[in-house]
Coordinates of C-alpha atoms and ligand atoms in Angstrom, one line a residue:
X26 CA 34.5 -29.3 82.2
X27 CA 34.3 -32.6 86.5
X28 CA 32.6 -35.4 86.7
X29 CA 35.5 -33.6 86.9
X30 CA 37.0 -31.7 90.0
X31 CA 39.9 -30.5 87.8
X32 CA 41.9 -28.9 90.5
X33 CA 41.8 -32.4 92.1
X34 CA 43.7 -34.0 89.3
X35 CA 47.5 -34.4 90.8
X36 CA 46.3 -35.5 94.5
X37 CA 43.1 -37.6 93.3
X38 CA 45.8 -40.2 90.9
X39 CA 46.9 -41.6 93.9
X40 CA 43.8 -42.0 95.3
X41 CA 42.5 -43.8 92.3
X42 CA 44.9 -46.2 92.6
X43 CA 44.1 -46.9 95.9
X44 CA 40.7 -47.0 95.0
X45 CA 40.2 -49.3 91.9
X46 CA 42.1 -52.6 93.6
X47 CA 39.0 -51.9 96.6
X48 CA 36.5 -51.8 94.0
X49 CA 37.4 -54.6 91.8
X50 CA 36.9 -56.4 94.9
X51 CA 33.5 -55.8 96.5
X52 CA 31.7 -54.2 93.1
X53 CA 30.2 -57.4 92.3
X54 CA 27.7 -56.5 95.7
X55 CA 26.8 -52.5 95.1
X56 CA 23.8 -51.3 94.1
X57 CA 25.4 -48.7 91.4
X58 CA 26.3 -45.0 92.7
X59 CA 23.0 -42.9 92.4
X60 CA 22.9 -39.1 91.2
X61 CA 21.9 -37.6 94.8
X62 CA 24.8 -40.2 96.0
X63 CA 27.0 -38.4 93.8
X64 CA 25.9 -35.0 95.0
X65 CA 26.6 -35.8 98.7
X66 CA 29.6 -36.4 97.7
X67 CA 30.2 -33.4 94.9
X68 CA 28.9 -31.2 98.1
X69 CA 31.6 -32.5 100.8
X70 CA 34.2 -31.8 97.9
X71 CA 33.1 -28.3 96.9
X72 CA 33.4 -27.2 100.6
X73 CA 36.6 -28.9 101.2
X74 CA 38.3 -26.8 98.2
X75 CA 36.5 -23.6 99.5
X76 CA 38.3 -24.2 102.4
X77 CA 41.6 -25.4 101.4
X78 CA 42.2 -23.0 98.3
X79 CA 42.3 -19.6 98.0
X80 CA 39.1 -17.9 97.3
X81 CA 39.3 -14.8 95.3
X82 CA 38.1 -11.7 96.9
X83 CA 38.1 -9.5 94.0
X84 CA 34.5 -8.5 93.5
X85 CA 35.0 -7.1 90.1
X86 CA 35.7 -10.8 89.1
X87 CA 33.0 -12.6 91.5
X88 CA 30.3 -10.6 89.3
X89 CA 31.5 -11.1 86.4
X90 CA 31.8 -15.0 86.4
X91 CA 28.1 -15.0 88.6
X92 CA 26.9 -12.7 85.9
X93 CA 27.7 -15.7 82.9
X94 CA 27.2 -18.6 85.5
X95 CA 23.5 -17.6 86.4
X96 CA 22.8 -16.7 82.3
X97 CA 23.9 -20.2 81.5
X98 CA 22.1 -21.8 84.9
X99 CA 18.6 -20.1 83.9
X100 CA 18.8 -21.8 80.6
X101 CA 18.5 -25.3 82.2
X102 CA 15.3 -27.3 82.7
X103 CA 13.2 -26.4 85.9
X104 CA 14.9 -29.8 87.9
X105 CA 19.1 -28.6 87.4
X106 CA 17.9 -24.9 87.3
X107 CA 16.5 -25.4 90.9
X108 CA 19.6 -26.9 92.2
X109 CA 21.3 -24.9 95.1
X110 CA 24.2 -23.1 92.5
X111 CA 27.2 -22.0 94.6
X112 CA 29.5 -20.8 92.7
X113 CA 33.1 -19.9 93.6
X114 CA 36.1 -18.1 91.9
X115 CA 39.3 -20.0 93.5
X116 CA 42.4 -17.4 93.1
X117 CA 44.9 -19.7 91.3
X118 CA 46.7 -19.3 87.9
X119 CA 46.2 -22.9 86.8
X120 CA 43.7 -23.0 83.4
X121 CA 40.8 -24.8 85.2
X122 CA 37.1 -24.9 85.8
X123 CA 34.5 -27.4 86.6
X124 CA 30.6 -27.9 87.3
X125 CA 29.9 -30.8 90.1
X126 CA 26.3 -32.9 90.1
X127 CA 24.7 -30.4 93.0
X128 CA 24.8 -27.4 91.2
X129 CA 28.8 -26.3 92.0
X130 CA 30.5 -24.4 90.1
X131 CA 34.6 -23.6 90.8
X132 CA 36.3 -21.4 88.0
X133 CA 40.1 -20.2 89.1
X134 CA 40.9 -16.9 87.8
X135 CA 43.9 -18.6 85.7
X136 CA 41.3 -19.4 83.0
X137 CA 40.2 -16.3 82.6
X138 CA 43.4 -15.4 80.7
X139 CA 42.1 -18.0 78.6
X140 CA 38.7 -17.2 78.3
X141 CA 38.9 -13.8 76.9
X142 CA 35.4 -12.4 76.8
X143 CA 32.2 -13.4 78.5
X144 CA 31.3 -15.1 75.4
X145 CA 34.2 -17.7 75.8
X146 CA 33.9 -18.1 79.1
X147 CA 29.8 -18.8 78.6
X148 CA 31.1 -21.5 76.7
X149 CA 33.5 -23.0 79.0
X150 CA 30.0 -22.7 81.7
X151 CA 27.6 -23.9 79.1
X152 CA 30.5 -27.1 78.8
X153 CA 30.9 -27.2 82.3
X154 CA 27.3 -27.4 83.3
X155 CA 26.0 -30.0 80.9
X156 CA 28.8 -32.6 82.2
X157 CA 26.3 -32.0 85.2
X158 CA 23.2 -32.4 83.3
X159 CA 24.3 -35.1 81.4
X160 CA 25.1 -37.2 84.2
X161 CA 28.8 -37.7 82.9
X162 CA 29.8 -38.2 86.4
X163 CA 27.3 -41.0 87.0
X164 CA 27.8 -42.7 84.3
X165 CA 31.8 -42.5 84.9
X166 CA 31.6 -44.3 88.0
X167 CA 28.6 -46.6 87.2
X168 CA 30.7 -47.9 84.1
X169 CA 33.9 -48.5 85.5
X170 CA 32.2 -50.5 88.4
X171 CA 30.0 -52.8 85.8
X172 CA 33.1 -53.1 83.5
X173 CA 35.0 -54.4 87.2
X174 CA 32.1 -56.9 87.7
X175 CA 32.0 -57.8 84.4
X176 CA 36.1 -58.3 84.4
X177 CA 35.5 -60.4 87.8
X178 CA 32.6 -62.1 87.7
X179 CA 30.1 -62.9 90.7
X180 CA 31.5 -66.1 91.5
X181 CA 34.9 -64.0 92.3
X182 CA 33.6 -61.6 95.2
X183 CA 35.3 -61.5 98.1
X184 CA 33.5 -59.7 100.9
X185 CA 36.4 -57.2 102.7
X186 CA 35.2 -55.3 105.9
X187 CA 34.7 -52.1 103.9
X188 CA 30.7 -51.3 104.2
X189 CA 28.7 -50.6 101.3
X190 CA 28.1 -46.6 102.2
X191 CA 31.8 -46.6 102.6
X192 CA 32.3 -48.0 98.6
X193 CA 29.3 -45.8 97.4
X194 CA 31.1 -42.9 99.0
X195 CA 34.0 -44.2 97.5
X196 CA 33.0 -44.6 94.2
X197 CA 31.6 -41.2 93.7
X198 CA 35.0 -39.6 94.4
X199 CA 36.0 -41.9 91.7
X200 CA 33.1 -40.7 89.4
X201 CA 34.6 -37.0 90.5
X202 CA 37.6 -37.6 89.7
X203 CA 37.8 -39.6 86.3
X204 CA 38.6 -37.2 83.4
X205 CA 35.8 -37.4 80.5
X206 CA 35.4 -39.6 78.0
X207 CA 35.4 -38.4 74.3
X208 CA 32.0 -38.9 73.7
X209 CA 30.9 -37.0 76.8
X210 CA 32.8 -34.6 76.0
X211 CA 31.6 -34.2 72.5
X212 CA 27.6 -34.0 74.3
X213 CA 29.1 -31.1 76.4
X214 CA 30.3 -29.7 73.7
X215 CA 27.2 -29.9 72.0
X216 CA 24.4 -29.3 74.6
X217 CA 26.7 -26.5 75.9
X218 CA 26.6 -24.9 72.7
X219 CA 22.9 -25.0 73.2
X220 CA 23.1 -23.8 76.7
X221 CA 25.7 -20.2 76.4
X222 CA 23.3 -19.4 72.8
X223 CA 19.8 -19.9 74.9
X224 CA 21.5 -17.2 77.5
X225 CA 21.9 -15.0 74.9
X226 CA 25.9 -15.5 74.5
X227 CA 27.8 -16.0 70.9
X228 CA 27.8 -19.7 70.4
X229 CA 31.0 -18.8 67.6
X230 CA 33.5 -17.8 70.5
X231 CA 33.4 -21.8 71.3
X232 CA 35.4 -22.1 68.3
X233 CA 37.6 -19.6 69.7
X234 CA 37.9 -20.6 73.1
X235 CA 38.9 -24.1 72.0
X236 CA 42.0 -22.9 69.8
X237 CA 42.6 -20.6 72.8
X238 CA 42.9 -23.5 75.0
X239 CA 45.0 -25.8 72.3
X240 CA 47.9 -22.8 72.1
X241 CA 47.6 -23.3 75.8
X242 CA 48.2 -26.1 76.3
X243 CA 51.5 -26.1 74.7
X244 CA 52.7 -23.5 76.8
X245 CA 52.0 -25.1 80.2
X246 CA 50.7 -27.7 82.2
X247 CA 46.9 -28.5 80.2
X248 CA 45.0 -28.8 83.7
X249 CA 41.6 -28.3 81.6
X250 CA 42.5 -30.5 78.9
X251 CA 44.0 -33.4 81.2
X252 CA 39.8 -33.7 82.8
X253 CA 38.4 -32.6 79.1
X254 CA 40.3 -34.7 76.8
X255 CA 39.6 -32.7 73.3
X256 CA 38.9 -34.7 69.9
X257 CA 40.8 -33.8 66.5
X258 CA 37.2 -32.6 65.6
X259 CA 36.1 -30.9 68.4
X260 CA 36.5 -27.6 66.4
X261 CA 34.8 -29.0 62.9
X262 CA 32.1 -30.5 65.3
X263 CA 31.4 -27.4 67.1
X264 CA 31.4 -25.5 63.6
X265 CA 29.0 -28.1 62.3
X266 CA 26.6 -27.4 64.9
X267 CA 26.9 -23.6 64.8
X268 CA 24.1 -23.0 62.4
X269 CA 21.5 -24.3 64.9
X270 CA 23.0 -22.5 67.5
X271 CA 23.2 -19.0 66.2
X272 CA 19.9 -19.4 65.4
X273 CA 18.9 -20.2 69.0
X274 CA 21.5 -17.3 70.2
X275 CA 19.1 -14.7 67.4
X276 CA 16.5 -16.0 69.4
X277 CA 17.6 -15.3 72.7
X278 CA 19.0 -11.9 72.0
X279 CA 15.2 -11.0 70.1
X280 CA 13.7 -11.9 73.4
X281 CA 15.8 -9.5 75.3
X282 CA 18.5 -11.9 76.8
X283 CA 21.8 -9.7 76.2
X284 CA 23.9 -10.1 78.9
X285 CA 26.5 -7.7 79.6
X286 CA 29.2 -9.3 82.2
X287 CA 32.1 -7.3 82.1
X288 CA 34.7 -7.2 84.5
Ligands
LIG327 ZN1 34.4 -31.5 79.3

């Protein structure tokens, strides 16, 4: 679940296309795309949805994903937890949600059909959020510009007239809009895990969630999965790592943490 703006996915191909040729180019000059660069640009984003999509007004809905987006967002070192969280319910049917460097957080009420409990969906958040704490997006962008230079070479750059802020700016909507790689996927899968049993939530209805989202996905479009591509052992990996996690969620729930979202 960014850096992946999921809902971006259709309109953002084209603009990776435009964008790659531009980079190839001038990469060879950047300094490489920073976090707080990233954040700017996650920021500008987020508003731009909020005011181009419709926003659910339901408040029954708004307090139940807050109520599971602030469990998992307390769980988080003192340097993400203190991030300015915004988070927004957009009202669309597509399967979708996504956590931006910044602290954003945009779930559309088509994945809660998905999600069935507060437990899944404090998966799909405790996903979500570690893209953002991992630094997937960063390291998105960051690597496709060294592999450019790398394909290139320094002796090949060609200055153009586009300025450097311009290319940063640039390359952090790329870093937005790349889908995941598989092994950042598997580490949100993983530190997620950590994240929705810390907050108190049933690490085991990842396993669910996940086959909930793979009968999805034959239905209809697979928004989520087209930004999350999912490994053949996601499932086995997460069931692997269950054992440590239900021991943190015994933890959690001994030390009071027993959220009740409902909606
Ligand atoms: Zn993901």
């Amino acid at each position: 679940m960014t850096g992946e703006v999921f809902m971006f996915a259709r309109g953002l191909r084209l603009t990776i296309a435009v964008l790659i040729p531009v980079i190839v180019i001038t990469a060879c000059s950047l300094p490489l795309v920073s976090e707080t660069e990233i954040e700017d640009e996650s920021k500008a984003q987020f508003d731009q949805m909020r005011n181009s999509m419709p926003v659910s007004t339901d408040a029954t809905i708004n307090a139940y994903v807050n109520c599971v987006a602030r469990a998992i967002i307390a769980e988080l070192d003192d340097y993400y937890a203190g991030k300015d969280w915004e988070i927004v319910v957009f009202d669309d049917d597509a399967v979708n949600a996504f956590a931006m460097p910044g602290g954003k957080i945009g779930v559309f009420t088509g994945i809660l059909k998905v999600a069935e409990n507060q437990d899944q969906l404090g998966a799909v958040l405790g996903h979500e959020v570690a893209h953002v704490t991992e630094q997937h997006s960063v390291e998105r962008v960051n690597r496709e510009m060294t592999t450019q230079i790398g394909v290139i070479g320094a002796s090949a750059v060609i200055g153009g007239p586009t300025g450097t802020g311009d290319l940063i700016s640039m390359g952090a909507q790329l870093g937005l809009s790349l889908p995941y790689g598989r092994k950042q996927e598997s580490e949100a899968d993983i530190v997620g895990l950590d994240y929705m049993a810390d907050a108190g939530f049933d690490p085991r209805a990842s396993v669910q969630l996940w086959k909930n989202m793979d009968k999805q996905s034959k239905l209809g479009p697979p928004e989520f999965l087209s930004t999350h591509p999912s490994s053949d052992t996601r499932i086995d990996d997460l069931i692997s790592n269950l054992p440590e996690a239900l021991g943190r969620y015994n933890e959690a729930r001994a030390s009071g943490k027993n959220p009740r979202c409902t909606r």
